[in-house]
Coordinates of C-alpha atoms in Angstrom, one line a residue:
M1 CA 0.0 0.0 0.0
P2 CA 1.2 3.6 -0.6
A3 CA 2.7 5.5 2.3
S4 CA 0.2 8.0 3.9
N5 CA 2.3 11.0 2.8
T6 CA 2.6 9.9 -0.8
P7 CA 0.7 12.3 -3.1
Q8 CA -1.8 10.4 -5.2
P9 CA -1.0 11.1 -8.9
D10 CA -3.8 12.2 -11.2
I11 CA -3.5 9.5 -13.8
G12 CA -6.9 9.3 -15.5
R13 CA -7.2 6.7 -18.2
V14 CA -4.3 4.1 -18.4
A15 CA -3.4 1.7 -21.2
I16 CA -1.4 -1.4 -20.3
I17 CA 0.2 -3.0 -23.3
G18 CA 0.9 -6.6 -22.4
T19 CA -1.2 -8.2 -19.6
G20 CA 1.0 -10.9 -18.3
L21 CA 2.4 -11.2 -14.8
L22 CA 3.7 -7.6 -14.4
G23 CA 1.2 -5.9 -16.6
A24 CA -1.8 -7.5 -14.9
S25 CA -0.2 -6.9 -11.5
V26 CA 0.0 -3.2 -12.3
G27 CA -3.6 -3.2 -13.4
L28 CA -4.8 -5.0 -10.3
A29 CA -3.0 -2.5 -8.1
L30 CA -4.3 0.5 -10.0
R31 CA -7.8 -0.7 -9.8
R32 CA -7.6 -1.7 -6.1
L33 CA -6.4 1.7 -5.1
G34 CA -8.7 3.6 -7.4
L35 CA -5.8 5.5 -9.1
A36 CA -7.1 5.2 -12.6
Q37 CA -10.4 6.2 -14.1
R38 CA -10.2 3.2 -16.4
V39 CA -7.6 0.6 -17.3
I40 CA -7.4 -0.6 -20.9
G41 CA -5.5 -3.8 -21.7
V42 CA -3.8 -4.0 -25.1
G43 CA -2.6 -7.2 -26.7
R44 CA -2.7 -9.6 -29.6
T45 CA -3.8 -12.6 -27.6
T46 CA -7.5 -12.5 -26.9
D47 CA -7.4 -15.3 -24.3
T48 CA -4.9 -13.3 -22.2
L49 CA -7.0 -10.2 -22.4
V50 CA -10.1 -12.1 -21.4
E51 CA -8.3 -13.7 -18.5
A52 CA -6.9 -10.4 -17.3
Q53 CA -10.4 -8.8 -17.4
A54 CA -11.9 -11.8 -15.6
L55 CA -9.3 -11.4 -12.9
G56 CA -10.1 -7.7 -12.5
A57 CA -6.8 -6.4 -13.8
I58 CA -8.3 -4.4 -16.6
D59 CA -11.7 -2.8 -17.4
E60 CA -11.6 -3.9 -21.0
G61 CA -9.2 -5.4 -23.6
T62 CA -8.4 -4.5 -27.2
D63 CA -5.9 -5.0 -30.0
D64 CA -6.7 -1.5 -31.3
Y65 CA -3.9 1.0 -30.4
A66 CA -5.9 4.0 -31.7
A67 CA -8.8 3.2 -29.5
A68 CA -6.7 2.3 -26.4
L69 CA -4.5 5.4 -26.6
A70 CA -7.2 8.0 -27.4
D71 CA -7.7 10.3 -24.3
T72 CA -5.3 8.1 -22.4
S73 CA -2.9 9.8 -19.9
L74 CA -0.5 7.0 -19.2
C75 CA 0.7 4.0 -21.2
V76 CA 2.6 1.2 -19.5
I77 CA 4.4 -1.2 -21.8
A78 CA 4.8 -4.7 -20.3
V79 CA 5.9 -6.8 -23.2
P80 CA 9.0 -9.0 -23.8
L81 CA 12.1 -6.9 -24.6
S82 CA 12.3 -8.2 -28.2
C83 CA 8.8 -6.6 -28.8
F84 CA 9.6 -3.1 -27.7
G85 CA 10.6 -1.7 -31.1
Q86 CA 7.4 -3.1 -32.6
V87 CA 5.3 -1.7 -29.8
F88 CA 6.8 1.8 -29.9
R89 CA 6.2 1.9 -33.7
A90 CA 2.6 0.9 -33.1
I91 CA 2.2 3.7 -30.5
A92 CA 3.8 6.4 -32.6
P93 CA 0.9 7.2 -35.0
H94 CA -1.4 7.6 -32.0
D95 CA 0.9 9.5 -29.7
H96 CA -0.4 12.8 -28.4
V97 CA 0.9 15.6 -26.1
G98 CA -1.2 14.4 -23.2
L99 CA 0.3 10.8 -23.2
I100 CA 3.1 9.8 -20.9
I101 CA 4.7 6.4 -21.6
T102 CA 6.6 4.1 -19.3
D103 CA 7.5 0.4 -19.2
V104 CA 8.5 -2.4 -16.9
G105 CA 11.4 -3.8 -18.9
S106 CA 14.3 -5.5 -17.3
T107 CA 16.9 -3.6 -19.3
K108 CA 16.9 0.1 -19.9
A109 CA 19.5 1.3 -22.5
S110 CA 17.9 -0.8 -25.3
V111 CA 14.4 0.4 -24.4
H112 CA 15.4 4.1 -24.3
A113 CA 17.1 3.6 -27.7
A114 CA 13.9 2.0 -29.1
A115 CA 11.8 4.9 -27.8
A116 CA 14.1 7.5 -29.3
A117 CA 14.0 5.7 -32.7
A118 CA 10.2 5.4 -32.9
L119 CA 8.4 8.0 -30.9
P120 CA 7.7 11.5 -32.3
D121 CA 8.5 13.0 -28.9
P122 CA 10.6 10.6 -26.8
S123 CA 10.8 13.2 -24.0
R124 CA 7.5 11.9 -22.7
F125 CA 9.0 8.4 -22.3
V126 CA 10.3 7.5 -18.8
G127 CA 12.0 4.2 -18.2
S128 CA 10.8 2.0 -15.3
H129 CA 11.9 -1.3 -13.8
P130 CA 9.8 -2.5 -10.9
M131 CA 12.1 -5.0 -9.2
A132 CA 9.3 -7.5 -8.6
G133 CA 8.6 -10.7 -10.3
S134 CA 8.2 -14.5 -10.2
E135 CA 9.3 -17.5 -12.1
K136 CA 5.6 -17.9 -12.9
R137 CA 4.0 -16.3 -15.9
G138 CA 0.7 -15.0 -17.2
P139 CA -2.1 -13.0 -15.7
S140 CA -3.1 -15.9 -13.5
A141 CA 0.1 -15.4 -11.5
A142 CA -0.5 -11.6 -11.1
S143 CA -1.2 -10.0 -7.8
A144 CA -1.8 -6.5 -6.5
D145 CA 0.6 -7.3 -3.7
L146 CA 3.5 -8.1 -6.0
L147 CA 4.8 -4.5 -6.1
P148 CA 4.5 -2.9 -2.6
G149 CA 7.7 -2.7 -0.6
K150 CA 9.9 -3.4 -3.6
P151 CA 12.3 -1.0 -5.3
C152 CA 11.4 0.5 -8.7
I153 CA 14.2 1.9 -10.8
V154 CA 13.3 5.0 -12.8
T155 CA 15.6 6.0 -15.7
T156 CA 15.6 9.3 -17.6
E157 CA 17.5 10.9 -20.3
P158 CA 18.8 14.5 -20.4
G159 CA 15.8 15.5 -22.5
T160 CA 13.2 13.7 -20.4
N161 CA 10.1 15.9 -19.6
P162 CA 10.3 16.6 -15.8
D163 CA 6.5 16.4 -15.5
A164 CA 6.5 13.0 -17.2
A165 CA 9.2 11.8 -14.8
A166 CA 7.3 13.1 -11.8
L167 CA 4.0 11.4 -12.8
V168 CA 5.8 8.1 -13.4
E169 CA 7.6 8.3 -10.0
G170 CA 4.3 9.2 -8.4
L171 CA 2.6 6.2 -9.9
W172 CA 5.1 3.7 -8.5
A173 CA 5.3 5.5 -5.2
A174 CA 1.5 5.4 -4.9
L175 CA 1.7 1.6 -5.6
G176 CA 3.9 1.3 -2.6
M177 CA 7.3 1.0 -4.3
R178 CA 10.6 2.6 -3.3
I179 CA 11.8 4.9 -6.1
I180 CA 15.5 4.8 -7.2
R181 CA 16.5 7.2 -10.0
M182 CA 19.6 6.3 -12.1
S183 CA 20.9 6.3 -15.6
A184 CA 20.0 3.5 -18.0
A185 CA 23.7 2.5 -18.2
D186 CA 24.0 2.2 -14.4
H187 CA 20.7 0.3 -14.2
D188 CA 21.9 -2.3 -16.8
R189 CA 25.3 -2.7 -15.1
Q190 CA 23.8 -3.2 -11.6
T191 CA 20.9 -5.5 -12.7
A192 CA 23.4 -7.7 -14.6
A193 CA 25.1 -8.3 -11.2
I194 CA 22.1 -8.7 -9.0
S195 CA 19.4 -10.1 -11.3
H196 CA 20.6 -11.4 -14.7
L197 CA 23.8 -13.1 -13.6
P198 CA 22.0 -14.9 -10.7
H199 CA 19.5 -16.3 -13.2
A200 CA 22.3 -17.4 -15.5
A201 CA 24.1 -19.0 -12.6
A202 CA 21.0 -21.0 -11.6
V203 CA 20.7 -22.2 -15.2
L204 CA 24.4 -23.4 -15.2
L205 CA 23.9 -25.1 -11.8
V206 CA 21.1 -27.1 -13.3
Q207 CA 23.3 -28.0 -16.2
V208 CA 26.1 -29.1 -13.9
A209 CA 23.7 -31.3 -12.0
A210 CA 22.5 -32.8 -15.3
Q211 CA 26.1 -33.5 -16.2
L212 CA 27.4 -34.9 -12.9
G213 CA 24.2 -36.4 -11.5
G214 CA 22.6 -36.0 -8.1
W215 CA 18.9 -35.6 -8.8
D216 CA 17.9 -38.3 -6.4
I217 CA 19.5 -36.6 -3.4
A218 CA 18.8 -33.0 -4.4
S219 CA 16.5 -31.3 -1.8
T220 CA 15.4 -27.8 -0.7
G221 CA 18.8 -26.2 -0.9
F222 CA 19.2 -27.1 -4.6
R223 CA 15.6 -26.2 -5.2
D224 CA 15.9 -22.8 -3.7
T225 CA 19.2 -22.0 -5.3
T226 CA 18.0 -23.0 -8.8
R227 CA 14.5 -21.5 -8.6
L228 CA 15.2 -18.9 -11.3
A229 CA 16.1 -21.6 -13.8
S230 CA 12.3 -22.3 -14.0
S231 CA 11.7 -18.7 -15.3
N232 CA 10.3 -18.1 -18.8
P233 CA 13.2 -19.1 -21.2
P234 CA 12.2 -16.9 -24.1
M235 CA 11.8 -13.9 -21.8
R236 CA 15.2 -14.6 -20.1
A237 CA 16.9 -15.0 -23.4
D238 CA 15.6 -11.6 -24.4
I239 CA 16.9 -10.0 -21.2
L240 CA 20.4 -11.6 -21.5
T241 CA 20.7 -10.6 -25.1
A242 CA 19.5 -7.0 -24.6
N243 CA 21.9 -6.6 -21.7
R244 CA 24.8 -8.3 -23.5
A245 CA 27.6 -5.8 -22.7
A246 CA 26.8 -5.6 -19.0
M247 CA 26.4 -9.4 -18.8
L248 CA 29.8 -10.0 -20.4
E249 CA 31.3 -7.7 -17.8
A250 CA 29.5 -9.5 -15.0
I251 CA 30.4 -13.0 -16.4
D252 CA 34.1 -11.9 -16.4
A253 CA 33.8 -10.8 -12.8
F254 CA 32.1 -14.1 -11.9
A255 CA 34.7 -16.1 -13.7
G256 CA 37.4 -14.3 -11.6
Q257 CA 35.6 -15.3 -8.4
L258 CA 35.3 -18.9 -9.6
D259 CA 39.1 -18.8 -10.4
R260 CA 39.7 -17.5 -6.8
L261 CA 37.7 -20.5 -5.4
R262 CA 39.4 -23.0 -7.7
T263 CA 42.9 -21.6 -6.7
A264 CA 42.1 -21.9 -3.0
L265 CA 41.0 -25.5 -3.4
D266 CA 43.8 -26.5 -5.8
R267 CA 46.4 -25.1 -3.4
E268 CA 44.6 -26.5 -0.4
D269 CA 44.8 -23.0 1.0
H270 CA 42.3 -23.0 3.8
A271 CA 43.0 -19.4 4.8
M272 CA 42.3 -18.2 1.3
L273 CA 39.1 -20.2 1.2
L274 CA 38.0 -18.9 4.5
D275 CA 38.6 -15.3 3.5
L276 CA 36.4 -15.8 0.5
L277 CA 33.6 -17.3 2.6
N278 CA 33.8 -14.8 5.3
D279 CA 34.0 -11.8 2.9
S280 CA 30.8 -13.0 1.1
Q281 CA 29.0 -13.6 4.4
Q282 CA 29.8 -10.1 5.6
H283 CA 28.7 -8.5 2.3
R284 CA 25.4 -10.4 2.4
D285 CA 24.7 -9.7 6.1
Q286 CA 25.3 -6.0 5.5
W287 CA 22.9 -6.0 2.6
L288 CA 20.3 -7.9 4.7
A289 CA 20.6 -5.4 7.5
T290 CA 19.5 -2.6 5.2
K291 CA 16.3 -4.5 4.5
E292 CA 15.2 -4.8 8.1

């Protein structure tokens, strides 16, 4: 729920393009809090729109961008990263001065570039990344409680309209999220380390288990450590590809730490191994302390 001192943004009519897990969760939260006069779901798959409407995430669904964006104050794009260019091009003919556009994409530099290439006035686009999700997918997995208490990264460009940025930040704050403003480049570098690389590591751990065996004795520790490997593969492939440069940097850093571990074991250097374990424990404990 939003904090009591959070000003309620005057949003009006909202279009959500893509009513999967995050898009439907945004719709559910908007409607529960009464922040939008009407929520329109936009998509190509009728069954998904029907399901989202039945769950109460949207007031109506359509595949007609012109109808969805007319008299609309805010458009939230919640589609796979590979679809952003296509969506921005579909929005462009129906863009108008009263429309502010944001997204929920997991990478930001590529999204800002796609907006700049397609929109007649990209100053009214504000990047967003609500750091909330699940290995589950589709509107059936959506929840109005998915967003509150989580961080939401907001990214702007030098030419971003300040009123647009204020409305988008007000939206996420009203939905109970903690706003963090940063550049698209910083976002992509940091999320590579704390989100995209952990997913890749979970995938590789499953591959190692498949190679070396151990399924019969695997239990809760392995299940929890590899949870992200059950995430939507096409979506994750889009994220890793879109964030290629930052991921390569993160992979190199990870490889360096693996080499550190291997060296300690190869040399039977207990002190070196203990330093690695203690250092990691301290970093994680310090991070957890900030969450209390």
